Coordinates of C-alpha atoms in Angstrom, one line a residue:
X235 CA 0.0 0.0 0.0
X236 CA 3.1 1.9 0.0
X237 CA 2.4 3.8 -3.9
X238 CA -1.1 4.7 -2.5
X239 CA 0.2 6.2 0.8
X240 CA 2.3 8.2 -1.7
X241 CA -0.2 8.7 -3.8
X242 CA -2.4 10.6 -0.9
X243 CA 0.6 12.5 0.6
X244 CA 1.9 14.1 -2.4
X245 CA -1.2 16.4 -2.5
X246 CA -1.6 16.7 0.9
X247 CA 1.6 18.2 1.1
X248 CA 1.0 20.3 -1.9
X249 CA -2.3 21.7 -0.2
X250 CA 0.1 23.2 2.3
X251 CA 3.4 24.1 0.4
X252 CA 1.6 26.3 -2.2
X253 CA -0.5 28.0 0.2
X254 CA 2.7 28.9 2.2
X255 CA 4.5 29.9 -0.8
X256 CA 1.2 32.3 -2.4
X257 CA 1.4 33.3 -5.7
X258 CA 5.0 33.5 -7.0
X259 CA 6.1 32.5 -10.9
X260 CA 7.1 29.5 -9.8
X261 CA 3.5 28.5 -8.4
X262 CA 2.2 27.3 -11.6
X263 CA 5.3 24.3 -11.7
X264 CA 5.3 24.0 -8.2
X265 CA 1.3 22.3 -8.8
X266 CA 2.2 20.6 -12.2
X267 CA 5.0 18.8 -9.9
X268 CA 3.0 17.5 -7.5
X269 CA 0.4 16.3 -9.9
X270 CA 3.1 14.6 -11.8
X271 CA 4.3 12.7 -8.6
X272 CA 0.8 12.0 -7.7
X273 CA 0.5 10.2 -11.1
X274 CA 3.6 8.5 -10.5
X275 CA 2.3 7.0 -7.9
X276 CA -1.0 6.1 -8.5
X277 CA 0.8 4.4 -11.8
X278 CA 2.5 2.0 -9.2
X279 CA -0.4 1.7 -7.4
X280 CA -2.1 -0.1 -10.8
X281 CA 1.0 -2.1 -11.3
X282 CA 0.7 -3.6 -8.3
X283 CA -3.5 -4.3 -8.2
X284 CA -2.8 -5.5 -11.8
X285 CA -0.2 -7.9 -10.6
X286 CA -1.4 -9.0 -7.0
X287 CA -5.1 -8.2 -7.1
X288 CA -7.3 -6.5 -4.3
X289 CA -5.0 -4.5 -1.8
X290 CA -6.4 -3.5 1.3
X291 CA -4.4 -1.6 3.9
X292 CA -3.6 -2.9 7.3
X293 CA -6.8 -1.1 9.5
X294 CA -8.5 -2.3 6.5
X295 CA -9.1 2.0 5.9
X296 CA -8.0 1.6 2.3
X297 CA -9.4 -1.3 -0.1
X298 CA -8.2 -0.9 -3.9
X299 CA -9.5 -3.2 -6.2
X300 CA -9.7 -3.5 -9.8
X301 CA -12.8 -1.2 -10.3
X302 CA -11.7 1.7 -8.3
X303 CA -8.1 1.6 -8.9
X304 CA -8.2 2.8 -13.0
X305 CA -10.5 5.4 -12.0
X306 CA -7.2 6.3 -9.4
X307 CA -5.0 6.3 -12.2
X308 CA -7.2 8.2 -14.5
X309 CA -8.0 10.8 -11.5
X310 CA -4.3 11.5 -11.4
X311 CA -3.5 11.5 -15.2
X312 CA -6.2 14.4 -15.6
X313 CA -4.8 16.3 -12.8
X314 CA -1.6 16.5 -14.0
X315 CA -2.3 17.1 -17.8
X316 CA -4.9 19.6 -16.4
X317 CA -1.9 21.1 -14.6
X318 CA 0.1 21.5 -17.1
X319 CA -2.5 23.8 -19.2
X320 CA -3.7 25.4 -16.0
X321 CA 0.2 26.8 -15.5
X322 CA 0.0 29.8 -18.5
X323 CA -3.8 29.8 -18.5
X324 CA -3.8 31.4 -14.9
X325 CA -0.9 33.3 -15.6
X326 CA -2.7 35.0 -18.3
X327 CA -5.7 35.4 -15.6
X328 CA -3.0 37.1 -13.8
X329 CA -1.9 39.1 -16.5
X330 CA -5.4 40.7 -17.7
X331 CA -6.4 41.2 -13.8
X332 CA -9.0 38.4 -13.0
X333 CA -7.3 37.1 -10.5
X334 CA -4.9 38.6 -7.6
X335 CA -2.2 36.9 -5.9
X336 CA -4.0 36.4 -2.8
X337 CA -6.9 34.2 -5.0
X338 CA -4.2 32.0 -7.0
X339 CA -2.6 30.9 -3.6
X340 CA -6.2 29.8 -3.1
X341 CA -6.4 28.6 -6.1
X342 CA -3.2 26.3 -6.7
X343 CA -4.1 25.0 -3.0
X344 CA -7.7 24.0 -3.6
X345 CA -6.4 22.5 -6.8
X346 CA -4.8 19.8 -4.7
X347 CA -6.8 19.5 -2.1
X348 CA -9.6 19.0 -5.1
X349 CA -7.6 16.3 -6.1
X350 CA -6.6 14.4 -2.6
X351 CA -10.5 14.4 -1.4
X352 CA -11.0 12.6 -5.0
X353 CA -8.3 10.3 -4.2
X354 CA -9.5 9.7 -0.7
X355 CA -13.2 8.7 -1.6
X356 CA -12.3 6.6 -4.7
X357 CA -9.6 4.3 -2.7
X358 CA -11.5 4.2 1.4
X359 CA -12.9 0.8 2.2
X360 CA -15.0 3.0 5.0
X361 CA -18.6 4.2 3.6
X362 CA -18.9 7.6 5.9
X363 CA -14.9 8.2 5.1
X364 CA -16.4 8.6 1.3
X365 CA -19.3 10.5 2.6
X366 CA -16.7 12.9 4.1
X367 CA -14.1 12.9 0.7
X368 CA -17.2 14.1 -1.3
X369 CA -18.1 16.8 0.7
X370 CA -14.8 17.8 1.2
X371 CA -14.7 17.6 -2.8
X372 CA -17.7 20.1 -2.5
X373 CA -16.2 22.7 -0.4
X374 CA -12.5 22.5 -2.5
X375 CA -14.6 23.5 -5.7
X376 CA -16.7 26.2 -4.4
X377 CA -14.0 28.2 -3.4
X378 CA -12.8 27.7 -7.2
X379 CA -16.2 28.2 -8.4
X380 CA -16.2 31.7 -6.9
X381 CA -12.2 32.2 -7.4
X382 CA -13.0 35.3 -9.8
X383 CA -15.6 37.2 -7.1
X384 CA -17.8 38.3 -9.9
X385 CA -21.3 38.4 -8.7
X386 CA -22.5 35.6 -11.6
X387 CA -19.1 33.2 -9.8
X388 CA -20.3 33.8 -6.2
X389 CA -24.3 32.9 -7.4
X390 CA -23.0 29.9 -9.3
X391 CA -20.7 28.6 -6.2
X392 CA -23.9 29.3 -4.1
X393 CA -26.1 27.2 -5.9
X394 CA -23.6 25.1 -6.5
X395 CA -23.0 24.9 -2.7
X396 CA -26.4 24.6 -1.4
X397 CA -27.7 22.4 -3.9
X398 CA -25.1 20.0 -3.5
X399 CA -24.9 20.2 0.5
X400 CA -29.2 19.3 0.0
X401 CA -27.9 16.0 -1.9
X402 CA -24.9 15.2 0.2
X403 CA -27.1 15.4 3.4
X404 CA -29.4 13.1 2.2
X405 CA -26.2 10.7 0.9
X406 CA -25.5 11.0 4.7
X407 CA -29.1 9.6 5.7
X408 CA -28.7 6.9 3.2
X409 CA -25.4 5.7 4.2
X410 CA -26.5 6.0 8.3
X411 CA -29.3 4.2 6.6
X412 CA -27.2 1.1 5.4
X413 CA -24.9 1.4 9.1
X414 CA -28.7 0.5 11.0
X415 CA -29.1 -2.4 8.5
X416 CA -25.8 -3.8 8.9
X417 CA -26.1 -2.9 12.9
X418 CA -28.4 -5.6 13.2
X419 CA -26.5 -8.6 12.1
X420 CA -23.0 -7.5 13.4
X421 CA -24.1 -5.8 16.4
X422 CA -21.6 -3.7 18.3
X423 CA -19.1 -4.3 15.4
X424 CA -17.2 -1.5 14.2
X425 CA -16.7 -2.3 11.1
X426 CA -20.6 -1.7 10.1
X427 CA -19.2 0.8 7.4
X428 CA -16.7 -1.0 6.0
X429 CA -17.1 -1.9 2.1
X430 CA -15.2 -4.9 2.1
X431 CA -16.9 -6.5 5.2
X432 CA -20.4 -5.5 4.4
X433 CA -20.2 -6.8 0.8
X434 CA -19.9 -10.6 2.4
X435 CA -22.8 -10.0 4.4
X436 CA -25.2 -7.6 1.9
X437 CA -27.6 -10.6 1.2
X438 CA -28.3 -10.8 5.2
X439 CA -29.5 -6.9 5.5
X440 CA -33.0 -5.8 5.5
X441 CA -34.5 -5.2 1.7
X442 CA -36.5 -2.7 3.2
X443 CA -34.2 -1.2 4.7
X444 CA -31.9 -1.1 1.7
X445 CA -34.6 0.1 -0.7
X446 CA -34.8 3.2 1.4
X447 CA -31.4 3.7 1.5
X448 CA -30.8 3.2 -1.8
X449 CA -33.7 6.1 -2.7
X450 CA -31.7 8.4 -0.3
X451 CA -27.7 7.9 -1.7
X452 CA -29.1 7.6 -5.6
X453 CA -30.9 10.9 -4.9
X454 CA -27.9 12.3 -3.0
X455 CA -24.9 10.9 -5.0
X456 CA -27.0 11.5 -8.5
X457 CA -26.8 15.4 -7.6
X458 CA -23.2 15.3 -7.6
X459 CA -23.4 13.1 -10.7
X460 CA -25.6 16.1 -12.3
X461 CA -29.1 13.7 -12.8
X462 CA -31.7 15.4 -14.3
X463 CA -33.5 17.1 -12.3
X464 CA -30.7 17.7 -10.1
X465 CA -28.5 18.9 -12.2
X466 CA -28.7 23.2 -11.9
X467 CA -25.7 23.7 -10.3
X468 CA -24.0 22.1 -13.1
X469 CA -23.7 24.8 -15.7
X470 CA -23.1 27.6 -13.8
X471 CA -20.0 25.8 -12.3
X472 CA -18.7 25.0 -15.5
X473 CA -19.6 28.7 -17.1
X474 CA -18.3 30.9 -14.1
X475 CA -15.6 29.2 -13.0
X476 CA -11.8 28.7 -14.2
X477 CA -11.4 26.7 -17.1
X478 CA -9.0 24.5 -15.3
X479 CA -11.7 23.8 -12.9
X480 CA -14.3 22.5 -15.1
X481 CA -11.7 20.3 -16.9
X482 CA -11.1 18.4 -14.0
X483 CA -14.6 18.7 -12.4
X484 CA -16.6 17.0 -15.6
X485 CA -13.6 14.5 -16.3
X486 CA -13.3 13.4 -13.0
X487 CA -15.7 14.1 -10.1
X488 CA -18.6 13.3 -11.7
X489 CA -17.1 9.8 -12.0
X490 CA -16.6 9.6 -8.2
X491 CA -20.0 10.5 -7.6
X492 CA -21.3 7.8 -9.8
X493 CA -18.5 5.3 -8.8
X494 CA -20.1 5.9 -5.0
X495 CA -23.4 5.0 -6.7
X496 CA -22.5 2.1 -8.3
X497 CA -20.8 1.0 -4.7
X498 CA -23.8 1.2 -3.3
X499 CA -25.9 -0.5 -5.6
X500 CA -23.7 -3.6 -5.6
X501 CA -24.9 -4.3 -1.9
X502 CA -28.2 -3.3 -2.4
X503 CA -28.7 -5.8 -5.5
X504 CA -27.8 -9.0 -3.4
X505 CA -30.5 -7.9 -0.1
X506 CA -33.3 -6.8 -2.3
X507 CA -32.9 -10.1 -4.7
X508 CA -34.3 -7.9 -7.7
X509 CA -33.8 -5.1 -10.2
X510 CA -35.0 -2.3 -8.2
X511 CA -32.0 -0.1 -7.9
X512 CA -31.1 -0.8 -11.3
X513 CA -34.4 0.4 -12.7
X514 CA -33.9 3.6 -10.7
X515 CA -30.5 4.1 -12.5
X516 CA -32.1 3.8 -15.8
X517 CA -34.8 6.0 -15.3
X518 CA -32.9 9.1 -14.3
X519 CA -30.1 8.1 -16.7
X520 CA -32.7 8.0 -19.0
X521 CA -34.0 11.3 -18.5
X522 CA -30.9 12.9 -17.7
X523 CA -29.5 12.2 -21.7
X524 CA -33.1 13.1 -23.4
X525 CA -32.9 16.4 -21.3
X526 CA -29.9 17.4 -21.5
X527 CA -29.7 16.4 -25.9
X528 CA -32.7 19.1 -26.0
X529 CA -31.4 21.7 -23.9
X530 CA -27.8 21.6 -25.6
X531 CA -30.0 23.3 -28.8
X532 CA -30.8 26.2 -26.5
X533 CA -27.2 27.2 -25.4
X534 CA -25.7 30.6 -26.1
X535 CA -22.3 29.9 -23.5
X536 CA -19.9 28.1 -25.1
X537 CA -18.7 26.1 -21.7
X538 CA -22.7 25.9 -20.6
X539 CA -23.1 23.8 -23.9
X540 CA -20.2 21.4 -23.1
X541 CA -21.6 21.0 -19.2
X542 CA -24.5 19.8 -20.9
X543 CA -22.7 17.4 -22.7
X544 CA -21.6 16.3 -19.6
X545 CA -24.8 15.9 -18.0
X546 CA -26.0 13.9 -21.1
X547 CA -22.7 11.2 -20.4
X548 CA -23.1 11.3 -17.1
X549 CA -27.2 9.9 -17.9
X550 CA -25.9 7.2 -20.4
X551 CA -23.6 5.9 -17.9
X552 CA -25.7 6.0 -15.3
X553 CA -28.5 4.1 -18.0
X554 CA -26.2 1.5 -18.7
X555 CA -25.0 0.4 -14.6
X556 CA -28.5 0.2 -14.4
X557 CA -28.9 -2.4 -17.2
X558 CA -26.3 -4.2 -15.7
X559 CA -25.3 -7.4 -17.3
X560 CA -21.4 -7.6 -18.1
X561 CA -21.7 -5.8 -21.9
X562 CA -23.1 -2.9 -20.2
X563 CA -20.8 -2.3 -17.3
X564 CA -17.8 -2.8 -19.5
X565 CA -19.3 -0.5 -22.0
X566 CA -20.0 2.0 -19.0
X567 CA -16.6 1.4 -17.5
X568 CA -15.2 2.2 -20.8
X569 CA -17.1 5.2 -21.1
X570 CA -15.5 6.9 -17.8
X571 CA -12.4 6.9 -19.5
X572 CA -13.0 8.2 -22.7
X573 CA -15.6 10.7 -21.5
X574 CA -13.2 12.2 -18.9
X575 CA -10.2 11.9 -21.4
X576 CA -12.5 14.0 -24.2
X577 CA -14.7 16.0 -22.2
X578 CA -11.5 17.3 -20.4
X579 CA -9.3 18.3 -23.5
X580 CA -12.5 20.2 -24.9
X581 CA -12.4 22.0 -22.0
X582 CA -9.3 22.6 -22.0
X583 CA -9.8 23.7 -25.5
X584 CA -12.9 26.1 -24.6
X585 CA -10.1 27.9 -22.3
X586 CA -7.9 28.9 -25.1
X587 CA -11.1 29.8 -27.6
X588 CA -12.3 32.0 -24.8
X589 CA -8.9 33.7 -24.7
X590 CA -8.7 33.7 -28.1
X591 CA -12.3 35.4 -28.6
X592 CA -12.5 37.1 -25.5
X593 CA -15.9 35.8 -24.7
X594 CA -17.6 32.4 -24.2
X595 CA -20.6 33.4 -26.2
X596 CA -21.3 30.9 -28.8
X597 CA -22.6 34.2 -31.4
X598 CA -19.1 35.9 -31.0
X599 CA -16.8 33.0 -31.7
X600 CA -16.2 32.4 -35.5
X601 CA -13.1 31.3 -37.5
X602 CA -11.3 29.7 -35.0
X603 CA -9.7 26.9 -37.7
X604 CA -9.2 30.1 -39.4
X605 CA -7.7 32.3 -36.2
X606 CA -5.6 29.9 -34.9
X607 CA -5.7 26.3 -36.7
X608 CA -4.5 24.0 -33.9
X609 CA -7.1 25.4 -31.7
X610 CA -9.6 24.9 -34.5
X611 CA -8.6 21.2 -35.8
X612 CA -8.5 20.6 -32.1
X613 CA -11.9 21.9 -30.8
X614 CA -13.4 20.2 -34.2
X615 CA -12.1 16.6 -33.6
X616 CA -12.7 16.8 -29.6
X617 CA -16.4 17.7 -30.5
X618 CA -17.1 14.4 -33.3
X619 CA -15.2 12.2 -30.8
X620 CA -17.9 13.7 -27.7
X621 CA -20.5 13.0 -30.3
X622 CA -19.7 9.3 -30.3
X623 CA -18.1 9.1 -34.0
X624 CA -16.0 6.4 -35.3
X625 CA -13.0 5.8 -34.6
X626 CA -12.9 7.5 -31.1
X627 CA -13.5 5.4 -28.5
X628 CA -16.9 6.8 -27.0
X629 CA -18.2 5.3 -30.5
X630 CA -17.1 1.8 -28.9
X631 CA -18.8 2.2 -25.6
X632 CA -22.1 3.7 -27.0
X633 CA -22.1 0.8 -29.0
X634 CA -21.6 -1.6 -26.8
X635 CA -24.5 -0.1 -24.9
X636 CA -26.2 -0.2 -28.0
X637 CA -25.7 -4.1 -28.3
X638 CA -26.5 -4.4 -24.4
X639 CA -29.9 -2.6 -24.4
X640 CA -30.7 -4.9 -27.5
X641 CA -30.4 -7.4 -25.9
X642 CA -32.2 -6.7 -22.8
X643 CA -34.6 -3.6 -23.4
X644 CA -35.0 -4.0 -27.4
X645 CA -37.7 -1.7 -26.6
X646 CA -35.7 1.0 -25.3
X647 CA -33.6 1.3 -28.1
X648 CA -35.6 3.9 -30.0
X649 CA -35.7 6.6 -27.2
X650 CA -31.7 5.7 -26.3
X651 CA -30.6 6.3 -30.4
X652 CA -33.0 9.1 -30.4
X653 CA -31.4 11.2 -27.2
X654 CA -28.0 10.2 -29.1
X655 CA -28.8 11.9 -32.3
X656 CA -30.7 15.0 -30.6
X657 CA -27.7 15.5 -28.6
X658 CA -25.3 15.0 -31.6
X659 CA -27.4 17.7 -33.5
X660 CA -26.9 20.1 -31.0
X661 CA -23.5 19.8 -31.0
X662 CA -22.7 20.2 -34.6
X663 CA -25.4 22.4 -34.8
X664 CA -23.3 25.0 -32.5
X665 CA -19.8 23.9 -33.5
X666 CA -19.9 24.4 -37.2
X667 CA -20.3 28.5 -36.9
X668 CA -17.8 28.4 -34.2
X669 CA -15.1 26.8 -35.9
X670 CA -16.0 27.7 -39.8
X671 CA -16.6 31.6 -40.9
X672 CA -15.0 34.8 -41.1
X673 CA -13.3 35.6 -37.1
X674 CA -14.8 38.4 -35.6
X675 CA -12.7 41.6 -35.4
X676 CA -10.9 41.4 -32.3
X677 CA -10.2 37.4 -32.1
X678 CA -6.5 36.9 -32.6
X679 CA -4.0 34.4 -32.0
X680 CA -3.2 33.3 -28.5
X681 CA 0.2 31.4 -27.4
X682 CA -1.7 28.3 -26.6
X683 CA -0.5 25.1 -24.8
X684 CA -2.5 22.2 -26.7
X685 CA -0.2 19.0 -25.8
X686 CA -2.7 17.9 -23.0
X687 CA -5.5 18.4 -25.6
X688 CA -3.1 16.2 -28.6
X689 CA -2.4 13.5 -25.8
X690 CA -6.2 12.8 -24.8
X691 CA -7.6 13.0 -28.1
X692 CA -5.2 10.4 -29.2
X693 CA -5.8 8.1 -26.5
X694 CA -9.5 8.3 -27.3
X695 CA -8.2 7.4 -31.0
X696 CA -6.8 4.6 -29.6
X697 CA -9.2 3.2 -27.9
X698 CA -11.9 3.5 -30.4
X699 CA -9.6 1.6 -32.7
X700 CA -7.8 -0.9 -30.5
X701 CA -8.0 -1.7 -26.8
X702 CA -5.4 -2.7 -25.4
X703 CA -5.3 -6.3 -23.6
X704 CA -4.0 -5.0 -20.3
X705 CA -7.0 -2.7 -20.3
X706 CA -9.8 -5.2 -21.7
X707 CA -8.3 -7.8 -18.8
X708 CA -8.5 -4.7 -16.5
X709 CA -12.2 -3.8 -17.1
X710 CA -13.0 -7.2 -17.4
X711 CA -12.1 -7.7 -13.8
X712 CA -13.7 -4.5 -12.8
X713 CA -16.9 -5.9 -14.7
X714 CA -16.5 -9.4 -12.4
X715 CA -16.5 -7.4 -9.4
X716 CA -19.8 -5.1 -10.4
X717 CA -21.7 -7.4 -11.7
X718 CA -20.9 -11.4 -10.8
X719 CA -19.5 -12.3 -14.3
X720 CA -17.2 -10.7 -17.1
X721 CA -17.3 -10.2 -21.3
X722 CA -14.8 -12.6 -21.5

C-alpha cells in the first residue's frame, strides 16, 4: 500500500506548500510537480492491483480493487495534464487582472486539495470516510467556483454549494441508513461501514431497509453526478468558473459520484434479490441524456453547452449500470475513461477559444480553424469524438450499450438512439459557426499550450480503434467485481 500512501501524501503536502509559498512565478510548476508525482504513484499503485489483485491496507481504511483503482490512475493522469494547461492559462488570468495573488494561492491549494478528497473517496474501504471525501470535494470546488468574485461566480458557487450540501445530506441519511441495517447482524461491530466486510454480508440486510437507502444515496450521490433534475448547479460551475476547474470537475468528479453509486448499488442488489436499484438508474439516466440532448439546442455559452454534454454522459452511464449485465458495465466502464479523457481536452480547448475570442458566447466566436488552426482542428475533432463518432472510443462504448440494451430492453432502443442523435445535433449544430466563418474583429491568435489536448484525443483514438489487452483484462475484472460475471 506503499504507492497509494504516496499517492495521498503528495497532494496533501502540496495543499500546504503552495499555500505557504502564495502566488509566485514558480507556483504554476510547483502544482504541475505535485500532480506529476501523484500520477507517478498512482501508476505503481495499478501495477501492483494488476499484478497481486485487491489491496487493502492494514486497519482495512484503504481497499483498492480493480474497479476503483483505473479510476485512481485516471483521477491522477487528468490532474496533471490539467496542470500543465492550468500553468500559462492562470498566468494570463494574472496578466489581464482576473485574478490577484491572494486568490491564486487559493487557487493552486484548492487545486490539490480537489484532487486528494477525489483520491481519498475513490480508494477508502469506509462508507462515511467517502461521505466525508465528497463533501470535502464540495467545499474544495466552491472556493474555485467563486475564485473570480464576480457576482454571476459567487451565485454559481452558491447554488452550487447549497444544492449539493441538499444532496450530500441526504447521501449521509442513506449511508446511516445502510450502518442501522448492517447494525443488526453485526451488532456492536465497528466495522458496520466497511465496504469490504459489508459486501460478504449484503444478502443478510434488511430489503426494506436497503430500498430506502438506496432512494436516499441515488438521490444524494446522483446530484453530484448532475441527474436530471438535479443537475442546476452544473452549468453555472462550469460557465463561471476557471477553465481548469471544469476540466477536472466533468472528467473526473462526476465519476466519483457515480462510482459511489454504483458501490452502493452492488450491496443493495444481493439484499433486495431484484432489479429495483437498477431500474432507478435507468430512469434518471434515461432522463438525464433526453434532457440534456434538447437543452444543448438552446445554449448561447460556449462552456454551458459542453456541461451539458456532460450531464448527457453522465445519464448514459448511469443508463447503462442500471442495465447491468457484463456488456453494459464494461461498456460503462469504458465510457469513464473516454468521456473524462474527451470532455477534459475540450475544456481545456474552450479555455484557449475564450482567450482567443475574448468571450464564451457561442454568437461571438467564429473562425477559429481560421484564427488559430490548432485550436480549430482541435476543438473540431474533440467535439465528433464527444459525439460518439467512429473511430474514437466513446463510439465503442455507446455501441456496446447499444448491443446491451438490445439485448435486454430492445424496446428502449428507439428513445436511447434518439437522445443520441438529438444531442449530436446540438453539437454540430453550435460547432460548425464556431469553428468555420470569417473571425470576428478582435479574435486573434493566443500562445496556446495544446499538448494535454493532442495527448487525450489520441488516446481516445486509440481506444476506439484498438483496446489494449492490459485494459480489456482490466475492465473485465472491474466488470466481475460489479456485476458477478465478465465479457470474457
Amino acid at each position: 500500500m506503499t504507492a497509494l500512501y504516496l499517492a495521498l501524501l503528495f497532494p496533501l503536502l502540496g495543499v500546504f506548500c503552495l499555500a505557504i509559498m502564495g502566488h509566485r512565478r514558480q507556483a504554476g510548476t510547483v502544482n504541475l510537480l505535485f500532480t506529476i508525482a501523484t500520477f507517478a504513484a498512482a501508476l505503481q499503485l495499478s501495477l501492483n492491483v494488476f499484478s497481486h489483485g485487491t489491496l487493502i491496507s492494514p486497519g482495512k481504511l484503504f481497499y483498492v480493487d480493480a474497479f476503483n483503482v483505473y479510476l485512481i490512475l485516471l483521477n491522477a493522469l487528468v490532474g496533471m495534464t490539467t496542470a500543465i494547461f492550468s500553468r500559462p492559462y492562470m498566468a494570463h488570468e494574472v496578466e489581464i487582472g482576473r485574478v490577484d495573488d491572494a486568490r491564486m494561492r487559493l487557487y493552486h491549494a484548492m487545486y490539490q486539495g480537489f484532487l486528494l478528497t477525489m483520491l481519498v473517496a475513490l480508494s477508502t474501504n469506509n462508507l462515511g470516510v467517502l461521505w466525508v471525501a465528497v463533501e470535502g470535494a464540495t467545499l474544495a470546488t466552491v472556493l474555485l467556483v467563486s475564485l473570480y468574485r464576480t457576482p454571476q461566480s459567487i451565485e454559481a458557487g452558491w447554488k452550487y454549494f447549497i444544492l449539493c450540501g441538499v444532496g450530500i445530506a441526504q447521501a449521509l441519511f442513506g449511508t446511516v441508513l445502510i450502518y442501522f441495517a448492517a447494525e443488526h447482524i453485526m451488532p456492536g461491530s465497528d466495522e458496520a461501514l466497511l465496504w469490504s466486510v459489508l459486501r460478504d454480508h449484503a444478502s443478510q440486510m434488511e430489503p426494506r431497509v436497503l430500498t430506502l437507502a438506496f432512494v436516499f444515496l441515488l438521490v444524494g450521490y446522483g446530484t453530484k453526478v448532475g441527474l436530471v433534475p438535479l443537475h442546476n448547479w452544473l452549468p453555472d460551475a462550469h460557465s463561471e468558473g476557471p477553465t481548469p476547474l471544469s476540466a477536472i470537475l466533468s472528467g473526473l468528479l462526476l465519476n466519483i459520484a457515480l462510482y459511489a453509486v454504483v458501490r452502493f448499488k452492488m450491496l443493495v442488489d444481493p439484499a433486495l434479490g431484484n432489479h429495483l436499484a437498477g431500474r432507478m438508474m435507468m430512469g434518471f439516466g434515461m432522463l438525464s441524456f433526453t434532457v440534456a440532448g434538447l437543452l444543448l439546442h438552446r445554449q448561447r455559452d460556449v462552456k454551458r453547452l459542453f456541461s451539458y454534454s456532460s450531464i448527457e454522459h453522465m445519464g448514459i452511464m448511469t443508463f447503462a449500470f442500471g442495465i447491468g449485465g457484463p456488456l453494459a458495465t464494461f461498456g460503462a466502464l469504458l465510457h469513464m475513461i473516454v468521456h473524462s479523457l474527451t470532455k477534459s481536452a475540450i475544456f481545456v480547448t474552450v479555455g484557449h477559444v475564450a482567450h482567443i475570442s475574448g468571450t464564451q458566447a457561442i454568437d461571438k466566436i467564429r473562425g477559429l480553424i481560421h484564427t488559430q488552426p490548432v485550436v480549430g482542428w482541435c476543438f473540431l475533432i474533440g467535439t465528433v469524438a464527444i459525439a460518439g463518432f467512429p473511430p474514437f472510443g466513446i463510439f465503442t462504448s455507446e455501441f456496446l450499450l447499444f448491443t446491451a440494451t438490445m439485448k435486454s430492453f430492445p424496446w428502449l432502443v428507439i428513445p436511447l438512439l434518439s437522445g443520441l442523435v438529438i444531442a449530436m445535433a446540438g453539437l454540430f449544430r453550435h460547432m460548425q459557426r464556431m469553428v468555420y466563418g470569417e473571425p470576428p474583429a478582435g479574435q486573434v491568435a493566443v500562445v496556446a499550450n495544446m499538448w494535454p489536448v493532442i495527448l487525450h484525443l489520441l488516446l481516445v483514438l486509440w481506444l476506439g480503434i484498438a483496446i489494449p489487452g492490459v485494459l480489456v483484462d482490466w475492465l473485465n475484472q472491474a466488470t466481475i467485481m460489479v456485476v458477478g460475471e465478465g465479457v470474457l
